[in-house]
């Protein structure tokens, strides 16, 4: 259980960084995983949208420190948690869904539609990049269904790396490549 939680936290931390090109020194776990067309049409006034808005407001309220400026992207946090939840089962998944205020399949569909809408907006330039980075450890088995869900709804990349100085360079290089050097 401890290893599963650690792996989920590592995935969450990496997903918060913000697929595109490869990452030198890291094993690409998405080889052979192609995003499938999924139905992502949702009602923007439906319960999933309300749950996402409530999550976002609560996150901002709980993150703001008195007298300090806070810069936080609730959508990024929600995507990172939802991507991580795609690997959760049982009680862990139930607790995450309780925090989301929606079931994981509903949240995946909503966020897939939301992100797709952001990317298709006219006269805008937006770069979205999601990735999951896992410690190179044989005790963690990565399920294909986890990779597939994250490819389908989030366009996520997934890498296995040793989590050393080289990994820091690989993550930073990946983000730079995905954001046109920004």
PDB file of C-alpha atoms in Angstrom:
ATOM      1  CA  UNK A   1       0.000   0.000   0.000  1.00  0.00           C
ATOM      2  CA  UNK A   2       2.840   2.371   0.891  1.00  0.00           C
ATOM      3  CA  UNK A   3       4.477   1.777  -2.510  1.00  0.00           C
ATOM      4  CA  UNK A   4       1.164   2.411  -4.288  1.00  0.00           C
ATOM      5  CA  UNK A   5       0.669   5.709  -2.453  1.00  0.00           C
ATOM      6  CA  UNK A   6       4.269   6.737  -3.183  1.00  0.00           C
ATOM      7  CA  UNK A   7       3.811   5.938  -6.856  1.00  0.00           C
ATOM      8  CA  UNK A   8       0.574   7.933  -6.964  1.00  0.00           C
ATOM      9  CA  UNK A   9       2.256  10.897  -5.301  1.00  0.00           C
ATOM     10  CA  UNK A  10       5.152  10.747  -7.757  1.00  0.00           C
ATOM     11  CA  UNK A  11       2.699  10.689 -10.637  1.00  0.00           C
ATOM     12  CA  UNK A  12       0.792  13.616  -9.141  1.00  0.00           C
ATOM     13  CA  UNK A  13       3.921  15.692  -8.606  1.00  0.00           C
ATOM     14  CA  UNK A  14       5.094  15.101 -12.154  1.00  0.00           C
ATOM     15  CA  UNK A  15       1.693  15.799 -13.677  1.00  0.00           C
ATOM     16  CA  UNK A  16       1.612  19.163 -11.956  1.00  0.00           C
ATOM     17  CA  UNK A  17       4.659  20.192 -13.972  1.00  0.00           C
ATOM     18  CA  UNK A  18       2.661  20.207 -17.008  1.00  0.00           C
ATOM     19  CA  UNK A  19       2.390  14.457 -24.832  1.00  0.00           C
ATOM     20  CA  UNK A  20       5.054  15.816 -26.848  1.00  0.00           C
ATOM     21  CA  UNK A  21       8.638  14.835 -27.565  1.00  0.00           C
ATOM     22  CA  UNK A  22      10.686  12.216 -25.806  1.00  0.00           C
ATOM     23  CA  UNK A  23      12.637  12.628 -22.593  1.00  0.00           C
ATOM     24  CA  UNK A  24      16.308  11.769 -22.758  1.00  0.00           C
ATOM     25  CA  UNK A  25      17.299   9.193 -20.156  1.00  0.00           C
ATOM     26  CA  UNK A  26      13.734   8.102 -19.428  1.00  0.00           C
ATOM     27  CA  UNK A  27      11.838   5.051 -20.655  1.00  0.00           C
ATOM     28  CA  UNK A  28       8.743   5.997 -22.652  1.00  0.00           C
ATOM     29  CA  UNK A  29       5.869   3.957 -21.210  1.00  0.00           C
ATOM     30  CA  UNK A  30       3.474   5.101 -23.935  1.00  0.00           C
ATOM     31  CA  UNK A  31       5.113   3.165 -26.764  1.00  0.00           C
ATOM     32  CA  UNK A  32       2.327   1.363 -28.520  1.00  0.00           C
ATOM     33  CA  UNK A  33      -0.383   3.334 -26.695  1.00  0.00           C
ATOM     34  CA  UNK A  34      -2.296   5.537 -29.106  1.00  0.00           C
ATOM     35  CA  UNK A  35      -5.074   7.868 -27.948  1.00  0.00           C
ATOM     36  CA  UNK A  36      -8.471   6.521 -28.928  1.00  0.00           C
ATOM     37  CA  UNK A  37     -11.357   8.686 -29.968  1.00  0.00           C
ATOM     38  CA  UNK A  38     -13.586   8.998 -26.936  1.00  0.00           C
ATOM     39  CA  UNK A  39     -16.956  10.639 -26.513  1.00  0.00           C
ATOM     40  CA  UNK A  40     -16.236  13.776 -24.551  1.00  0.00           C
ATOM     41  CA  UNK A  41     -19.360  15.846 -25.181  1.00  0.00           C
ATOM     42  CA  UNK A  42     -20.663  16.974 -21.834  1.00  0.00           C
ATOM     43  CA  UNK A  43     -23.147  19.531 -20.595  1.00  0.00           C
ATOM     44  CA  UNK A  44     -21.139  22.587 -19.458  1.00  0.00           C
ATOM     45  CA  UNK A  45     -23.850  23.263 -16.874  1.00  0.00           C
ATOM     46  CA  UNK A  46     -24.058  19.642 -15.732  1.00  0.00           C
ATOM     47  CA  UNK A  47     -23.021  18.068 -12.442  1.00  0.00           C
ATOM     48  CA  UNK A  48     -19.425  17.404 -13.578  1.00  0.00           C
ATOM     49  CA  UNK A  49     -18.925  21.095 -14.334  1.00  0.00           C
ATOM     50  CA  UNK A  50     -20.407  22.025 -10.979  1.00  0.00           C
ATOM     51  CA  UNK A  51     -18.151  19.514  -9.207  1.00  0.00           C
ATOM     52  CA  UNK A  52     -15.067  20.867 -11.003  1.00  0.00           C
ATOM     53  CA  UNK A  53     -16.021  24.439 -10.114  1.00  0.00           C
ATOM     54  CA  UNK A  54     -16.614  23.529  -6.466  1.00  0.00           C
ATOM     55  CA  UNK A  55     -13.281  21.682  -6.301  1.00  0.00           C
ATOM     56  CA  UNK A  56     -11.538  24.702  -7.833  1.00  0.00           C
ATOM     57  CA  UNK A  57     -13.087  27.222  -5.464  1.00  0.00           C
ATOM     58  CA  UNK A  58     -12.329  25.092  -2.396  1.00  0.00           C
ATOM     59  CA  UNK A  59      -8.746  24.559  -3.558  1.00  0.00           C
ATOM     60  CA  UNK A  60      -8.201  28.298  -4.015  1.00  0.00           C
ATOM     61  CA  UNK A  61      -9.843  29.117  -0.687  1.00  0.00           C
ATOM     62  CA  UNK A  62      -7.702  26.579   1.147  1.00  0.00           C
ATOM     63  CA  UNK A  63      -4.509  27.618  -0.642  1.00  0.00           C
ATOM     64  CA  UNK A  64      -4.703  31.364  -0.201  1.00  0.00           C
ATOM     65  CA  UNK A  65      -2.602  32.677   2.661  1.00  0.00           C
ATOM     66  CA  UNK A  66      -3.735  35.847   4.352  1.00  0.00           C
ATOM     67  CA  UNK A  67      -1.936  38.885   2.942  1.00  0.00           C
ATOM     68  CA  UNK A  68      -0.062  36.905   0.273  1.00  0.00           C
ATOM     69  CA  UNK A  69      -0.566  36.504  -3.436  1.00  0.00           C
ATOM     70  CA  UNK A  70      -1.425  32.994  -4.561  1.00  0.00           C
ATOM     71  CA  UNK A  71      -0.915  31.700  -8.076  1.00  0.00           C
ATOM     72  CA  UNK A  72      -2.463  28.315  -8.636  1.00  0.00           C
ATOM     73  CA  UNK A  73      -4.164  26.540 -11.511  1.00  0.00           C
ATOM     74  CA  UNK A  74      -7.077  24.502 -10.161  1.00  0.00           C
ATOM     75  CA  UNK A  75      -7.523  22.910 -13.597  1.00  0.00           C
ATOM     76  CA  UNK A  76      -3.902  21.695 -13.542  1.00  0.00           C
ATOM     77  CA  UNK A  77      -4.331  20.272 -10.053  1.00  0.00           C
ATOM     78  CA  UNK A  78      -7.629  18.615 -10.969  1.00  0.00           C
ATOM     79  CA  UNK A  79      -6.117  17.096 -14.119  1.00  0.00           C
ATOM     80  CA  UNK A  80      -3.105  15.824 -12.179  1.00  0.00           C
ATOM     81  CA  UNK A  81      -5.324  14.218  -9.545  1.00  0.00           C
ATOM     82  CA  UNK A  82      -7.682  12.748 -12.153  1.00  0.00           C
ATOM     83  CA  UNK A  83      -4.756  11.310 -14.109  1.00  0.00           C
ATOM     84  CA  UNK A  84      -3.449   9.788 -10.894  1.00  0.00           C
ATOM     85  CA  UNK A  85      -6.902   8.456  -9.998  1.00  0.00           C
ATOM     86  CA  UNK A  86      -6.890   6.464 -13.236  1.00  0.00           C
ATOM     87  CA  UNK A  87      -4.404   4.194 -11.442  1.00  0.00           C
ATOM     88  CA  UNK A  88      -6.345   3.979  -8.182  1.00  0.00           C
ATOM     89  CA  UNK A  89      -8.740   1.239  -7.116  1.00  0.00           C
ATOM     90  CA  UNK A  90     -10.961   0.364  -4.159  1.00  0.00           C
ATOM     91  CA  UNK A  91     -10.997   2.692  -1.172  1.00  0.00           C
ATOM     92  CA  UNK A  92      -8.376   5.024  -2.607  1.00  0.00           C
ATOM     93  CA  UNK A  93     -10.436   5.601  -5.748  1.00  0.00           C
ATOM     94  CA  UNK A  94     -13.614   6.061  -3.704  1.00  0.00           C
ATOM     95  CA  UNK A  95     -11.928   8.707  -1.552  1.00  0.00           C
ATOM     96  CA  UNK A  96     -10.594  10.519  -4.607  1.00  0.00           C
ATOM     97  CA  UNK A  97     -14.025  10.505  -6.246  1.00  0.00           C
ATOM     98  CA  UNK A  98     -15.475  11.931  -3.042  1.00  0.00           C
ATOM     99  CA  UNK A  99     -12.986  14.805  -3.205  1.00  0.00           C
ATOM    100  CA  UNK A 100     -13.750  15.347  -6.902  1.00  0.00           C
ATOM    101  CA  UNK A 101     -17.497  15.319  -6.329  1.00  0.00           C
ATOM    102  CA  UNK A 102     -17.852  13.117  -9.431  1.00  0.00           C
ATOM    103  CA  UNK A 103     -17.068   9.602 -10.544  1.00  0.00           C
ATOM    104  CA  UNK A 104     -13.777   9.121 -12.352  1.00  0.00           C
ATOM    105  CA  UNK A 105     -15.392   8.206 -15.703  1.00  0.00           C
ATOM    106  CA  UNK A 106     -17.544  11.357 -15.501  1.00  0.00           C
ATOM    107  CA  UNK A 107     -14.547  13.492 -14.547  1.00  0.00           C
ATOM    108  CA  UNK A 108     -12.412  12.029 -17.349  1.00  0.00           C
ATOM    109  CA  UNK A 109     -15.116  12.837 -19.900  1.00  0.00           C
ATOM    110  CA  UNK A 110     -15.640  16.348 -18.534  1.00  0.00           C
ATOM    111  CA  UNK A 111     -11.946  17.229 -18.388  1.00  0.00           C
ATOM    112  CA  UNK A 112     -11.340  15.692 -21.827  1.00  0.00           C
ATOM    113  CA  UNK A 113     -14.080  17.910 -23.264  1.00  0.00           C
ATOM    114  CA  UNK A 114     -12.906  20.954 -21.325  1.00  0.00           C
ATOM    115  CA  UNK A 115      -9.267  20.595 -22.410  1.00  0.00           C
ATOM    116  CA  UNK A 116     -10.348  19.914 -25.994  1.00  0.00           C
ATOM    117  CA  UNK A 117     -12.417  23.095 -25.936  1.00  0.00           C
ATOM    118  CA  UNK A 118      -9.465  25.110 -24.693  1.00  0.00           C
ATOM    119  CA  UNK A 119      -7.257  23.767 -27.463  1.00  0.00           C
ATOM    120  CA  UNK A 120      -9.821  24.419 -30.197  1.00  0.00           C
ATOM    121  CA  UNK A 121     -10.522  28.047 -29.241  1.00  0.00           C
ATOM    122  CA  UNK A 122     -10.023  30.385 -32.188  1.00  0.00           C
ATOM    123  CA  UNK A 123      -7.441  33.174 -32.223  1.00  0.00           C
ATOM    124  CA  UNK A 124      -5.596  31.750 -29.240  1.00  0.00           C
ATOM    125  CA  UNK A 125      -2.355  29.941 -28.689  1.00  0.00           C
ATOM    126  CA  UNK A 126      -2.278  27.514 -25.810  1.00  0.00           C
ATOM    127  CA  UNK A 127       0.120  24.716 -24.986  1.00  0.00           C
ATOM    128  CA  UNK A 128      -1.118  21.927 -22.745  1.00  0.00           C
ATOM    129  CA  UNK A 129       1.281  19.202 -21.721  1.00  0.00           C
ATOM    130  CA  UNK A 130       0.577  16.416 -19.249  1.00  0.00           C
ATOM    131  CA  UNK A 131       3.006  13.741 -18.216  1.00  0.00           C
ATOM    132  CA  UNK A 132       3.422  11.127 -15.554  1.00  0.00           C
ATOM    133  CA  UNK A 133       6.894  10.302 -14.276  1.00  0.00           C
ATOM    134  CA  UNK A 134       7.432   7.105 -12.311  1.00  0.00           C
ATOM    135  CA  UNK A 135      10.511   6.008 -10.433  1.00  0.00           C
ATOM    136  CA  UNK A 136      12.385   3.245 -12.242  1.00  0.00           C
ATOM    137  CA  UNK A 137      11.404   0.514  -9.807  1.00  0.00           C
ATOM    138  CA  UNK A 138      10.418  -3.033 -10.717  1.00  0.00           C
ATOM    139  CA  UNK A 139       7.946  -3.242  -7.819  1.00  0.00           C
ATOM    140  CA  UNK A 140       5.478  -0.947  -9.564  1.00  0.00           C
ATOM    141  CA  UNK A 141       3.429  -2.489 -12.361  1.00  0.00           C
ATOM    142  CA  UNK A 142       1.913   0.059 -14.716  1.00  0.00           C
ATOM    143  CA  UNK A 143      -1.394  -1.153 -16.143  1.00  0.00           C
ATOM    144  CA  UNK A 144      -2.080  -0.532 -19.825  1.00  0.00           C
ATOM    145  CA  UNK A 145      -5.587   0.688 -18.931  1.00  0.00           C
ATOM    146  CA  UNK A 146      -4.004   3.447 -16.807  1.00  0.00           C
ATOM    147  CA  UNK A 147      -1.827   4.558 -19.715  1.00  0.00           C
ATOM    148  CA  UNK A 148      -4.726   4.321 -22.179  1.00  0.00           C
ATOM    149  CA  UNK A 149      -7.104   6.435 -20.076  1.00  0.00           C
ATOM    150  CA  UNK A 150      -4.476   9.125 -19.610  1.00  0.00           C
ATOM    151  CA  UNK A 151      -3.682   9.117 -23.342  1.00  0.00           C
ATOM    152  CA  UNK A 152      -7.360   9.234 -24.329  1.00  0.00           C
ATOM    153  CA  UNK A 153      -8.552  12.042 -22.061  1.00  0.00           C
ATOM    154  CA  UNK A 154      -5.402  14.018 -21.210  1.00  0.00           C
ATOM    155  CA  UNK A 155      -3.009  13.379 -24.096  1.00  0.00           C
ATOM    156  CA  UNK A 156      -0.525  12.436 -21.405  1.00  0.00           C
ATOM    157  CA  UNK A 157       2.949  11.054 -21.819  1.00  0.00           C
ATOM    158  CA  UNK A 158       4.350   8.607 -19.259  1.00  0.00           C
ATOM    159  CA  UNK A 159       7.968   7.931 -18.415  1.00  0.00           C
ATOM    160  CA  UNK A 160       9.954   5.721 -16.081  1.00  0.00           C
ATOM    161  CA  UNK A 161      13.207   7.257 -14.827  1.00  0.00           C
ATOM    162  CA  UNK A 162      15.717   6.821 -11.972  1.00  0.00           C
ATOM    163  CA  UNK A 163      14.748  10.108 -10.229  1.00  0.00           C
ATOM    164  CA  UNK A 164      18.287  11.420 -10.066  1.00  0.00           C
ATOM    165  CA  UNK A 165      19.915  14.586 -11.409  1.00  0.00           C
ATOM    166  CA  UNK A 166      19.481  13.288 -14.936  1.00  0.00           C
ATOM    167  CA  UNK A 167      15.745  12.927 -14.405  1.00  0.00           C
ATOM    168  CA  UNK A 168      15.472  16.550 -13.356  1.00  0.00           C
ATOM    169  CA  UNK A 169      17.187  17.505 -16.612  1.00  0.00           C
ATOM    170  CA  UNK A 170      14.883  15.173 -18.584  1.00  0.00           C
ATOM    171  CA  UNK A 171      11.715  16.612 -17.010  1.00  0.00           C
ATOM    172  CA  UNK A 172      12.859  20.187 -17.563  1.00  0.00           C
ATOM    173  CA  UNK A 173      13.816  19.362 -21.161  1.00  0.00           C
ATOM    174  CA  UNK A 174      10.462  17.693 -21.770  1.00  0.00           C
ATOM    175  CA  UNK A 175       8.575  20.721 -20.434  1.00  0.00           C
ATOM    176  CA  UNK A 176      10.742  23.081 -22.513  1.00  0.00           C
ATOM    177  CA  UNK A 177      10.092  21.011 -25.657  1.00  0.00           C
ATOM    178  CA  UNK A 178       6.342  20.905 -24.975  1.00  0.00           C
ATOM    179  CA  UNK A 179       6.070  24.640 -24.384  1.00  0.00           C
ATOM    180  CA  UNK A 180       8.212  25.793 -27.307  1.00  0.00           C
ATOM    181  CA  UNK A 181      11.024  26.763 -24.966  1.00  0.00           C
ATOM    182  CA  UNK A 182       8.880  28.948 -22.749  1.00  0.00           C
TER     183      UNK A 182
END
